[in-house]
Coordinates of C-alpha atoms and ligand atoms in Angstrom, one line a residue:
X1 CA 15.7 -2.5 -9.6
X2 CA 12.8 -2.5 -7.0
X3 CA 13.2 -4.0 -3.5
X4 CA 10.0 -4.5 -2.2
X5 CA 8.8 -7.2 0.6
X6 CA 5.4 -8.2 -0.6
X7 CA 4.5 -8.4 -4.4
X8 CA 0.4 -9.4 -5.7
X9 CA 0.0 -12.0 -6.9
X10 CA 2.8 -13.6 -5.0
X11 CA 2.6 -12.5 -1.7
X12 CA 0.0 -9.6 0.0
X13 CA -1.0 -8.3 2.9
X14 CA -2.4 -4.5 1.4
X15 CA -1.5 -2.0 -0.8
X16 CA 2.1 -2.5 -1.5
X17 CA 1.8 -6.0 -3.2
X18 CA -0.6 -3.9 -5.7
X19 CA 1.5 -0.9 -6.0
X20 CA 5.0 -3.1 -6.6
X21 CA 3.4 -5.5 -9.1
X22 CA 1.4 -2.7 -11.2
X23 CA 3.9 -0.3 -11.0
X24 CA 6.9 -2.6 -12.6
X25 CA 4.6 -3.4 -15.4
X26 CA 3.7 0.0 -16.3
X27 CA 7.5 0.9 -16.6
X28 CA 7.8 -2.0 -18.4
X29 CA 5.4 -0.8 -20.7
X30 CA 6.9 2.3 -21.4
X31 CA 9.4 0.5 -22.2
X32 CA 11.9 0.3 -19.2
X33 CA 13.0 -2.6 -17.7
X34 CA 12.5 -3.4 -14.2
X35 CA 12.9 -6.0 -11.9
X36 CA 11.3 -6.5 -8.4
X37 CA 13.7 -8.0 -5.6
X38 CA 11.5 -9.7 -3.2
X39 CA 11.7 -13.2 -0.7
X40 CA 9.9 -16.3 -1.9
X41 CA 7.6 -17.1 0.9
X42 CA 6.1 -19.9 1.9
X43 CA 4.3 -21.8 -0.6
X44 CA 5.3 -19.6 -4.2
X45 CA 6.5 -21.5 -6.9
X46 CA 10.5 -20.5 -7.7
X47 CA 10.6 -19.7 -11.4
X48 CA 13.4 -19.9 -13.1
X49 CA 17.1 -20.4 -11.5
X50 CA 19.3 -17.1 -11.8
X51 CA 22.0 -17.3 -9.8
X52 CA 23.1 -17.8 -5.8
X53 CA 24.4 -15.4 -3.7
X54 CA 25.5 -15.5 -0.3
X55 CA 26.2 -12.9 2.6
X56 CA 27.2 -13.2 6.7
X57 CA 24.5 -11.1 8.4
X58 CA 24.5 -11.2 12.0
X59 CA 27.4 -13.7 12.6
X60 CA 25.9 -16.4 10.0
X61 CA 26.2 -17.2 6.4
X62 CA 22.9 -16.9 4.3
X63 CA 23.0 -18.4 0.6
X64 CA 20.1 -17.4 -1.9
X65 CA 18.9 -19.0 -4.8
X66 CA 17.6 -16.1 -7.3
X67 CA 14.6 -17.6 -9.1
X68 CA 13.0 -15.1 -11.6
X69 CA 9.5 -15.1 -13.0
X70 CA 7.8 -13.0 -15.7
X71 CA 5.4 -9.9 -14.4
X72 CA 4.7 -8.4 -18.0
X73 CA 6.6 -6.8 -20.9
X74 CA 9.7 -5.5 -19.6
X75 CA 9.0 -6.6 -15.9
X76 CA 10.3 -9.2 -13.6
X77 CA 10.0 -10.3 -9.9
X78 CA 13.3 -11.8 -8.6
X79 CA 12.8 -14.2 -5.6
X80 CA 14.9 -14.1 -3.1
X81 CA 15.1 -17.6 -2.2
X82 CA 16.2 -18.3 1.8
X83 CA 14.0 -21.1 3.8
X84 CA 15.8 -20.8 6.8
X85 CA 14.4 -16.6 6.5
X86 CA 11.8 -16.6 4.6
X87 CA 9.6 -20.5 4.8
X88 CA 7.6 -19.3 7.6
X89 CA 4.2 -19.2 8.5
X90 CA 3.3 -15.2 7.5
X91 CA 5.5 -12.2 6.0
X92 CA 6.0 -10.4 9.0
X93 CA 4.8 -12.7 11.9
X94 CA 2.5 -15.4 12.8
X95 CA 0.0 -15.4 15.6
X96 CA 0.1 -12.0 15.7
X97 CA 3.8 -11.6 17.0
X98 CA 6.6 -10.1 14.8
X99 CA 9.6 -12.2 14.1
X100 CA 12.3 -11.1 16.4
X101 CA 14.5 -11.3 13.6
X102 CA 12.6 -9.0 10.8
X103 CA 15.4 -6.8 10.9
X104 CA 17.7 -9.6 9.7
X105 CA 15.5 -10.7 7.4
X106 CA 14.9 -7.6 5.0
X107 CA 18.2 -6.7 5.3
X108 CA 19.3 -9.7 4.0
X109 CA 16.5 -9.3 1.2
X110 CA 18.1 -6.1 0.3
X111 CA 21.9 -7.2 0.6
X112 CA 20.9 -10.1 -1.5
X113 CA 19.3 -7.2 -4.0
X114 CA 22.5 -5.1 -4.2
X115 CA 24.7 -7.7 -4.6
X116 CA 23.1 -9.7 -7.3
X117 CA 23.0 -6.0 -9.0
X118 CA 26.6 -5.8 -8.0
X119 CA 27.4 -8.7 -10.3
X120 CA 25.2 -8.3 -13.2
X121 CA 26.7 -7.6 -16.6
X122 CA 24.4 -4.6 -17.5
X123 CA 24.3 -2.5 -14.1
X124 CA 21.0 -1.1 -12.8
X125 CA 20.2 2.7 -13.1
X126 CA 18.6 3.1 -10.1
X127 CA 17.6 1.0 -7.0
X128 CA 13.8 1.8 -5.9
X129 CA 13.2 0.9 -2.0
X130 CA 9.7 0.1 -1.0
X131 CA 9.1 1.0 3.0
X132 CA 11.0 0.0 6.0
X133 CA 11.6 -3.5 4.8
X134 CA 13.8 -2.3 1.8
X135 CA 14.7 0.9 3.7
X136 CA 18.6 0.0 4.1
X137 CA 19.4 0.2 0.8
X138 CA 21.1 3.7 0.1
X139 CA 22.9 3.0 3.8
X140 CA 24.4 -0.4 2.5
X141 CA 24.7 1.4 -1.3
X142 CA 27.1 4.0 0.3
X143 CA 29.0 1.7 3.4
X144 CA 30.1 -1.2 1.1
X145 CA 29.4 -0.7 -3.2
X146 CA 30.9 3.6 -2.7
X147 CA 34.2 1.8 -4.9
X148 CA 31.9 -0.8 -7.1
X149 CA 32.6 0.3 -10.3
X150 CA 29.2 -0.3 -11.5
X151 CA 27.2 0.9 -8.4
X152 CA 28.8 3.4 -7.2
X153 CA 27.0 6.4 -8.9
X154 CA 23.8 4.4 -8.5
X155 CA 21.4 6.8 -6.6
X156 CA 18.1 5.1 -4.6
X157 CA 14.8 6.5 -4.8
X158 CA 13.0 5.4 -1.7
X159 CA 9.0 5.5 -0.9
X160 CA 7.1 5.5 1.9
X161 CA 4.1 3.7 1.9
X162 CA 3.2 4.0 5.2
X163 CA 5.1 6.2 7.7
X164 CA 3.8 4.7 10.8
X165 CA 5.6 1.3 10.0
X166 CA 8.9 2.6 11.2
X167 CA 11.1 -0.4 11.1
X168 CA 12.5 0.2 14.8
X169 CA 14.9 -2.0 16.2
X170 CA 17.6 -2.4 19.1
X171 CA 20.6 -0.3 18.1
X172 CA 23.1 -3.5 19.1
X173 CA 21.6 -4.5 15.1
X174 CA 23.6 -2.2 13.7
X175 CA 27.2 -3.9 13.9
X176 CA 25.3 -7.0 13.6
X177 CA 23.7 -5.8 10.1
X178 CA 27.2 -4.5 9.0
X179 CA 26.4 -0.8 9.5
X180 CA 28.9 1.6 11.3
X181 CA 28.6 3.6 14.2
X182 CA 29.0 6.7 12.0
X183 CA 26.0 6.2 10.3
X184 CA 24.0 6.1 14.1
X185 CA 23.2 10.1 14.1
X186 CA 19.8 12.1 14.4
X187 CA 20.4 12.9 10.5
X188 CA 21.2 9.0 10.1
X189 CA 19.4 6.4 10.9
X190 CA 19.1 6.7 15.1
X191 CA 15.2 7.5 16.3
X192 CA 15.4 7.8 19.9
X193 CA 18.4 5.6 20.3
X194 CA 17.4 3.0 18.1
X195 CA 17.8 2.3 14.7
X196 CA 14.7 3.2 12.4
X197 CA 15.1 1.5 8.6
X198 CA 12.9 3.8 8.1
X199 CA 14.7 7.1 9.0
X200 CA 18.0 5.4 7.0
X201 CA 15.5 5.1 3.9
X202 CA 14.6 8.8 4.2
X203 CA 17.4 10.0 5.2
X204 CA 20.4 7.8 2.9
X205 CA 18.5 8.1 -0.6
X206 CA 18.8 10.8 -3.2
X207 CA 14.9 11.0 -3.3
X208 CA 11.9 10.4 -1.4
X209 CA 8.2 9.7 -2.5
X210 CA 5.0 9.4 -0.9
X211 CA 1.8 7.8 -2.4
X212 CA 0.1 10.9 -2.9
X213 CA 0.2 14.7 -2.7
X214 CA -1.6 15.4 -0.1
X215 CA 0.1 13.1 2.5
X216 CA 3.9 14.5 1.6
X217 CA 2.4 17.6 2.5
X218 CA 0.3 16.5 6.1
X219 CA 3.4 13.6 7.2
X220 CA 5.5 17.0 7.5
X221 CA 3.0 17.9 10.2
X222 CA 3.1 16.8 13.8
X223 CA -0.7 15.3 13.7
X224 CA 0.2 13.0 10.9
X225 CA 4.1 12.4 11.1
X226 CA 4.0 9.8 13.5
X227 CA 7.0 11.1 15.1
X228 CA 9.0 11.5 11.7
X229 CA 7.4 15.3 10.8
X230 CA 10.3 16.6 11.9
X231 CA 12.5 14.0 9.7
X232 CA 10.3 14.7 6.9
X233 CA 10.5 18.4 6.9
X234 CA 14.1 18.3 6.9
X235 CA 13.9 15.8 4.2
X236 CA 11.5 18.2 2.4
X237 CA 13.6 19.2 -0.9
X238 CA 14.0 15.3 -1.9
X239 CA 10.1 15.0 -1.5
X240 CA 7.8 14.2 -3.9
X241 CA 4.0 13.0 -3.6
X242 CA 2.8 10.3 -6.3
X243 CA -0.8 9.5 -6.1
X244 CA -0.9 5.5 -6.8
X245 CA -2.5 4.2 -9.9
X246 CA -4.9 0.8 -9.9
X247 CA -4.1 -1.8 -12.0
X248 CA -6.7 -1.2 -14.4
X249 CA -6.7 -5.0 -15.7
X250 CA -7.5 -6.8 -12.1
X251 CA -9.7 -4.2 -11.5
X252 CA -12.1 -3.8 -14.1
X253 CA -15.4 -4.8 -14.1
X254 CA -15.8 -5.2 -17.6
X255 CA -13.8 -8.1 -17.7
X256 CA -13.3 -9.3 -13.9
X257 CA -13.7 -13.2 -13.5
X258 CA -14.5 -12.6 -10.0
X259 CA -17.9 -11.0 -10.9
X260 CA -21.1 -13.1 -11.8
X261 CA -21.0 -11.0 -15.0
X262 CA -19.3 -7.9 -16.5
X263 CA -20.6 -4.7 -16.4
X264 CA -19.6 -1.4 -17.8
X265 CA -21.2 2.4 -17.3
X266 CA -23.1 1.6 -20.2
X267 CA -24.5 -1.4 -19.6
X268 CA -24.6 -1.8 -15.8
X269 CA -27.1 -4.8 -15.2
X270 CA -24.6 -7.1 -13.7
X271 CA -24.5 -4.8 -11.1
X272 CA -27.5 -6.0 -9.8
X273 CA -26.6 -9.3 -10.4
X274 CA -23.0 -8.5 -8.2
X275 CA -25.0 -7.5 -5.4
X276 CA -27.2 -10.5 -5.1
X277 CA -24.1 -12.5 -5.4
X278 CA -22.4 -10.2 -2.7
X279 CA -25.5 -10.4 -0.3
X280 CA -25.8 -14.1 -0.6
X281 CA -22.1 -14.5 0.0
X282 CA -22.3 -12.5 3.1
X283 CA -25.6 -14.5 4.6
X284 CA -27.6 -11.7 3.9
X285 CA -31.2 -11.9 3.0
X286 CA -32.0 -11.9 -0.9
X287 CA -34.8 -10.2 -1.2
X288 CA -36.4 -7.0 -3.5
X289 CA -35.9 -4.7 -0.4
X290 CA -32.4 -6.0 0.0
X291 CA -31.4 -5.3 -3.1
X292 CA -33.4 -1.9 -3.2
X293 CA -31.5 -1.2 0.1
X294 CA -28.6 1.0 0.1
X295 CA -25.8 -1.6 0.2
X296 CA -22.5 -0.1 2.1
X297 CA -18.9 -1.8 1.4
X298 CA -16.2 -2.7 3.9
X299 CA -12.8 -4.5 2.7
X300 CA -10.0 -3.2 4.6
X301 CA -7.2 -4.2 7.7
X302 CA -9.2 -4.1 10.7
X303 CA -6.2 -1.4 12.2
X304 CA -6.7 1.8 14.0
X305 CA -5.3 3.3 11.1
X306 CA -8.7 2.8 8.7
X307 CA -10.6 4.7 11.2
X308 CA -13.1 1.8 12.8
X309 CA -13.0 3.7 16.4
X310 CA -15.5 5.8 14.3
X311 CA -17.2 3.0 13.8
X312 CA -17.1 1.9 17.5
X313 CA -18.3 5.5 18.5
X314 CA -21.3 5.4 16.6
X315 CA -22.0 1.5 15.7
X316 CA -25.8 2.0 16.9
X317 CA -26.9 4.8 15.0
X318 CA -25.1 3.5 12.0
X319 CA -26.5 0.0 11.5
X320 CA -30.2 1.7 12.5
X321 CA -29.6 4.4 9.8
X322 CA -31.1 2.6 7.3
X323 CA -28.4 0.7 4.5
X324 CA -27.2 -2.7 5.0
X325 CA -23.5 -3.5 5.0
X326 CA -21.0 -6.0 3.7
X327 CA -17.9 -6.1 5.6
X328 CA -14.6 -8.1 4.6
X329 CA -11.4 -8.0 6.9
X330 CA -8.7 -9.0 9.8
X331 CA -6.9 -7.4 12.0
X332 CA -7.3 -6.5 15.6
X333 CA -9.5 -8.4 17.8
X334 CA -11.2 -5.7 19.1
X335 CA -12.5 -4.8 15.3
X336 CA -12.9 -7.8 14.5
X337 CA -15.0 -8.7 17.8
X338 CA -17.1 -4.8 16.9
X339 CA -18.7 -6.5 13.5
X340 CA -19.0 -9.9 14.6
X341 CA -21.1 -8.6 17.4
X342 CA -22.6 -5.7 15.0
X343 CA -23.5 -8.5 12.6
X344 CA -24.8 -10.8 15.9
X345 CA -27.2 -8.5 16.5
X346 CA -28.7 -7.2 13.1
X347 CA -28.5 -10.2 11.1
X348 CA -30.7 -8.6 8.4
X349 CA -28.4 -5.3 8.3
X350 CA -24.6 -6.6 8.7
X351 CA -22.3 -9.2 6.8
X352 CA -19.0 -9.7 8.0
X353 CA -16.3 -12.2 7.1
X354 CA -12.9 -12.3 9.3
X355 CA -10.5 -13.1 6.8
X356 CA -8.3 -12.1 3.8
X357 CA -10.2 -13.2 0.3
X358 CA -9.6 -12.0 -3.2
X359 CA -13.0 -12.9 -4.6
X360 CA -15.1 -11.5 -2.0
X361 CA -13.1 -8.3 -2.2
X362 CA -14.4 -7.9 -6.0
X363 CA -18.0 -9.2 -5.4
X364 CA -17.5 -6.6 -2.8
X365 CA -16.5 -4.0 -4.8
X366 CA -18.9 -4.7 -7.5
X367 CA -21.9 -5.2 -5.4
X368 CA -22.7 -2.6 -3.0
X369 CA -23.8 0.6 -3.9
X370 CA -21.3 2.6 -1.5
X371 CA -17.7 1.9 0.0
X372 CA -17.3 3.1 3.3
X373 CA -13.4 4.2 4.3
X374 CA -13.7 6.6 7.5
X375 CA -9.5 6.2 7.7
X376 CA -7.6 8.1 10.9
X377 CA -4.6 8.4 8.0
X378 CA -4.0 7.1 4.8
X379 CA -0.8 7.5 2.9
X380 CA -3.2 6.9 -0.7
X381 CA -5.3 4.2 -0.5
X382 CA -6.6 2.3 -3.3
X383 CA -10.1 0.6 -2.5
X384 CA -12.1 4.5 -3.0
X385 CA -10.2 3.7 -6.5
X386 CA -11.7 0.5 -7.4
X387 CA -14.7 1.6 -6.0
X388 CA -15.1 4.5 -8.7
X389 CA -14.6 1.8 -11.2
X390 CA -16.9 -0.9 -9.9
X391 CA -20.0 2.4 -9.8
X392 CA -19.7 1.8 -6.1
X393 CA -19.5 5.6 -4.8
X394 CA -16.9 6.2 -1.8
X395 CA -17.7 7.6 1.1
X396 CA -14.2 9.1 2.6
X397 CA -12.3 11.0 5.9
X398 CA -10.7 13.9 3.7
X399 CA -7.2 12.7 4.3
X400 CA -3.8 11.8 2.4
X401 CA -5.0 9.9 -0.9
X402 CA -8.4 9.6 -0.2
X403 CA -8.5 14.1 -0.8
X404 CA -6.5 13.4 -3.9
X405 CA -8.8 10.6 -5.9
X406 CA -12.4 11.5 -4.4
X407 CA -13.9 14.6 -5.7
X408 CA -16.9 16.0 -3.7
X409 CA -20.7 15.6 -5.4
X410 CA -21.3 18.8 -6.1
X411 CA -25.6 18.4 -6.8
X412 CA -25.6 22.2 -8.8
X413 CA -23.0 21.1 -11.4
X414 CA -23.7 17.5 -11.2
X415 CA -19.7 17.0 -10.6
X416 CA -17.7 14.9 -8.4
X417 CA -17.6 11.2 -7.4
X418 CA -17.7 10.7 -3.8
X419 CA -18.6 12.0 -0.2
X420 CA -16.0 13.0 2.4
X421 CA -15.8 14.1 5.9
X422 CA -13.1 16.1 7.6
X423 CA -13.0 16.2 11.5
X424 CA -12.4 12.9 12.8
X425 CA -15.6 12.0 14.3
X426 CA -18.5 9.3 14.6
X427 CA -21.1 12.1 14.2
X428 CA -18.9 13.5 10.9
X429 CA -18.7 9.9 8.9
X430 CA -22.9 9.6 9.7
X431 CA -23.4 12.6 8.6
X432 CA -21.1 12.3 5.0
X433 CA -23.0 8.7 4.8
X434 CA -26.2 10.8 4.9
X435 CA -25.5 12.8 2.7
X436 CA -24.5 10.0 0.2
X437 CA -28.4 8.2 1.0
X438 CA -30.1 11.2 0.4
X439 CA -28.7 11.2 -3.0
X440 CA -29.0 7.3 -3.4
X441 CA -32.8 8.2 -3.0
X442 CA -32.5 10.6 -6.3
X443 CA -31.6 8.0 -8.9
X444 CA -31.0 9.8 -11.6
X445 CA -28.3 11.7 -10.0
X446 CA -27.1 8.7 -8.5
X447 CA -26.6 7.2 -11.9
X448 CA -24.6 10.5 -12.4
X449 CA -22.4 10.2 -9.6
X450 CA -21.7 6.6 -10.4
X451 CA -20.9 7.2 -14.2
X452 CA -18.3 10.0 -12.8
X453 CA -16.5 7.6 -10.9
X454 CA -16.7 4.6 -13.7
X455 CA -15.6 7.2 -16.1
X456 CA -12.1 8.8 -13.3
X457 CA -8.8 7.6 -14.8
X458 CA -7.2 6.0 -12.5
X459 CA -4.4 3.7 -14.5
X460 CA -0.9 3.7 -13.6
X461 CA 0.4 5.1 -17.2
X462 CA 0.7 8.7 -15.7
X463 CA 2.1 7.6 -12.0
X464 CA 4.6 6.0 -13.8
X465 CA 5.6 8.8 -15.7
X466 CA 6.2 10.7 -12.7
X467 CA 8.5 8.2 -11.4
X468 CA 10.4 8.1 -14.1
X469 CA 10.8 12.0 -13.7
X470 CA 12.1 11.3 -10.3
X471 CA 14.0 8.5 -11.7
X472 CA 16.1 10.8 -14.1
X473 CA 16.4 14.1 -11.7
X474 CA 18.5 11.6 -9.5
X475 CA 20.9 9.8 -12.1
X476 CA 21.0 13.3 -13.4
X477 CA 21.8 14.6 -9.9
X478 CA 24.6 11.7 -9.3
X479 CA 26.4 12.5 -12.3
X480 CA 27.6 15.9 -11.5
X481 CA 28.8 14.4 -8.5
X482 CA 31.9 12.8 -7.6
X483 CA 31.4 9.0 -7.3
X484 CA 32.5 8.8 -3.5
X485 CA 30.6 11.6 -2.2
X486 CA 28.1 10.3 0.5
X487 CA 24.5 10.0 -0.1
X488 CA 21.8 12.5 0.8
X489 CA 23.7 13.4 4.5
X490 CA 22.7 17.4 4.1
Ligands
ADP19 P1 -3.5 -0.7 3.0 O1 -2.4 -1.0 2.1 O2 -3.3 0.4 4.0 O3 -4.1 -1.9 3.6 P2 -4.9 0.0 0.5 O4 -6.2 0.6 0.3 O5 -3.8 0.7 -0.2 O6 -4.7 -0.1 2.1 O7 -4.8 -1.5 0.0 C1 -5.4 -2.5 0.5 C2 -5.4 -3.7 -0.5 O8 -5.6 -4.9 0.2 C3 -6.5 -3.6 -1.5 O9 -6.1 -4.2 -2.7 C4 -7.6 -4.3 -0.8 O10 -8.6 -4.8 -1.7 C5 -6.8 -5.4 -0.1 N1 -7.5 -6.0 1.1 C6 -7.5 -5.5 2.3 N2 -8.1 -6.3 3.1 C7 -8.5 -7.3 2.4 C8 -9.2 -8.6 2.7 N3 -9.7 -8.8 4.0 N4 -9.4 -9.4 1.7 C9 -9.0 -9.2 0.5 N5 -8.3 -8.1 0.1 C10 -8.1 -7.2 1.1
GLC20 C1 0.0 1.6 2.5 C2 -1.0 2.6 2.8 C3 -2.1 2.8 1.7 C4 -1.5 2.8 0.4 C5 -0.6 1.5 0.2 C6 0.0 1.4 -1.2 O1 -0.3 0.3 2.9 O2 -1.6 2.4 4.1 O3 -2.8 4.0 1.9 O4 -2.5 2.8 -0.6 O5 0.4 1.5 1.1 O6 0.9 2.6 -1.5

């Protein structure tokens, strides 16, 4: 069972409604069978009726209706169905202010989890949290189901998706979210007297993942720890890096309804045909020279995180350097406010479109020539992903995922499928973008580079498999334990 607060297609706001839709399925496929706890926003249709359950969070009594719904073979999303909780203008907060009571709300998402496992005739083998929203899980696992017959020996496998969304809340929610005192220590879940679900999904589950390699290894590292390097070193034995697959059946341009037409390595002419439609959805002029023009891609949260201060630093020389750009995102204002005025002023250079859009993400992907992705951090990313597939060659900050699925062009061996930058600097992204032009101009090795990409395997089928390794080292790991021993408290 997965607990997870945003699921594609039902509910998204990035990476984690990919990840905890494709990632069910491809257990499923391998034949496991999974189902993904998460709240039925606003809007989603119910599915089918499973069952009610209720709990007293916070001094009042919630009652669920579990609807379920199909994801694939073997895979099933399980809506937690709440109004008063969960009917609300956005997932997290609307008009750009958190819900005050967030903490409530997952909690009771993952109570609602447990105990509809708690009841089910064939038990779950392991619970699977999904960041700070799902991260009470082991700590409610061990405080109230350490005598359920069936859950008791169930160990939780908890990844972080993105360690600088910590969960943080007053400490007077603990009592409140049936948690005791005991469990408030610096190896608990206290962070600077307050309670972190974060830290209590590090620190209460038998293991820990990240989305890739490379970012277990920096978020034990003061630079990129966000605070929690410390916690993460400690938690360093139960740590494992998985590098996110795509899902290889939304995102391929072979078959992608999204696209004017399908296009493959081997037959790549509605590539052209994406970036007219790409330019002519973005106001951009249609012209030859546009569409001989170096096109450069943009779809990402407009957050510090993705690196736009780079951006900022250097917006002159980089929309004078030549290539045009397509730009599709929300977020801060102050990003936001940077295109719209970048695209003000060069109207012939910059697209932008303030917003979140599914179908302008594709034409975006399958329409420019290079994806730009200068991120401060990033856990794994998956745009530089579906860029490879789309022929659309990332240009990269050498950092957590982005280091793991890019490999550098190497012009001698005719290798890699992407450009990337190290020090965090305006004059470092210009200078990887021109690096990436001056091959653009050299078409036969550009079609080289593409075909690298368009050729990378990127589907979930060996991800999985990893996760299922994890899986079985902690029911493995649980059974040579005695039941009431407590969870992960070394
Ligand atoms: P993160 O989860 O940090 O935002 P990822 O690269 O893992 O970054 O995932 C982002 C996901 O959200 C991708 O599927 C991307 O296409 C999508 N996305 C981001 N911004 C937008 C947007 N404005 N419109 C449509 N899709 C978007
Ligand atoms: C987070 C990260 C992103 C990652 C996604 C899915 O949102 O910021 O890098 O790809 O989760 O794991």
């Amino acid at each position: 069972m997965m607990i997870a607060s945003e699921v594609a297609p039902f509910s998204k706001t990035g990476g984690l409604a990919d990840v905890a839709s494709a990632l069910p399925r491809a257990l499923g496929r391998a034949g496991h069978d999974v189902t993904v706890v998460t709240p039925r926003y606003r809007g989603l249709a119910a599915g089918q009726w499973l069952a009610d359950v209720s709990a007293t969070v916070a001094g009042t009594t919630f009652t669920a209706s579990l609807f379920t719904e199909p994801l694939g073979p073997g895979a099933r999303v399980l809506f937690v169905d709440c109004p008063p909780l969960f009917d609300r203008a956005g997932l997290y907060n609307a008009g750009g202010q958190d819900f005050d009571d967030n903490p409530l709300r997952f909690a009771f998402l993952t109570i609602a989890a447990l105990e509809w496992a708690a009841a089910e005739a064939s038990p779950v083998q392991v619970v699977h949290a999904h960041d700070w929203q799902a991260g009470l899980a082991g700590a409610y696992l061990s405080q109230h189901f350490a005598r359920h017959p069936a859950l008791a020996r169930v160990p939780t496998v908890f990844t972080i998706h993105n360690l600088a969304y910590q969960g943080i809340a007053d400490k007077s929610w603990l009592p409140r979210l049936g948690l005791g005192w005991d469990l408030f220590t610096v190896d608990g879940l206290e962070f600077w007297d307050r309670l972190s679900f974060l830290k209590a999904g590090v620190n209460f589950s038998d293991a820990v993942t990240t989305v890739s390699p490379t970012y277990a290894e920096e978020i034990q590292r003061p630079e990129y720890g966000a605070g929690f390097d410390g916690v993460m070193r400690r938690r360093a034995p139960a740590l494992t890096g998985i590098l996110n697959g795509i899902d290889t059946d939304v995102w391929n341009p072979a078959s992608d309804p999204l696209l004017p037409a399908p296009f493959t390595a081997k037959a790549p002419a509605g590539k052209a045909l994406a970036k007219r439609a790409v330019l002519e959805a973005f106001g951009l002029p249609v012209t030859d020279g546009m569409l001989a023009r170096p096109l450069v891609g943009i779809v990402s949260r407009l957050v510090d995180q993705k690196g736009f201060d780079l951006v900022a630093q250097v917006a002159d020389s980089l929309v004078e350097m030549g290539p045009a750009f397509v730009v599709l995102g929300s977020g801060d204002g102050r990003y936001e406010q940077l295109w719209r005025t970048l695209a003000a002023r060069r109207p012939d250079t910059v697209g932008v479109h303030i917003g979140f859009d599914e179908r302008l993400a594709h034409l975006v992907e399958g329409g420019a020539d290079l994806f730009l992705m200068p991120s401060r951090y990033e856990p794994c990313g998956l745009n530089q992903m579906y860029s490879q597939r789309y022929g659309t060659v990332p240009v990269v900050r050498a950092t957590g995922g982005l280091v793991d699925s890019v490999i550098p062009w190497d012009p001698a061996t005719k290798k890699g499928t992407g450009f990337l930058f190290a020090d965090y600097s305006g004059d470092a992204m210009l200078g990887a973008l021109a690096r990436a032009l001056d091959v653009f101009g050299r078409p036969a090795e550009w079609k080289r580079l593409q075909q690298n990409g368009m050729k990378a395997d990127f589907s979930w089928d060996r991800s999985a498999r990893a996760y299922v390794k994890v899986y079985k080292g902690v029911i493995a790991a649980r059974r040579t334990r005695r039941p009431k021993a407590p969870v992960a408290r070394t």
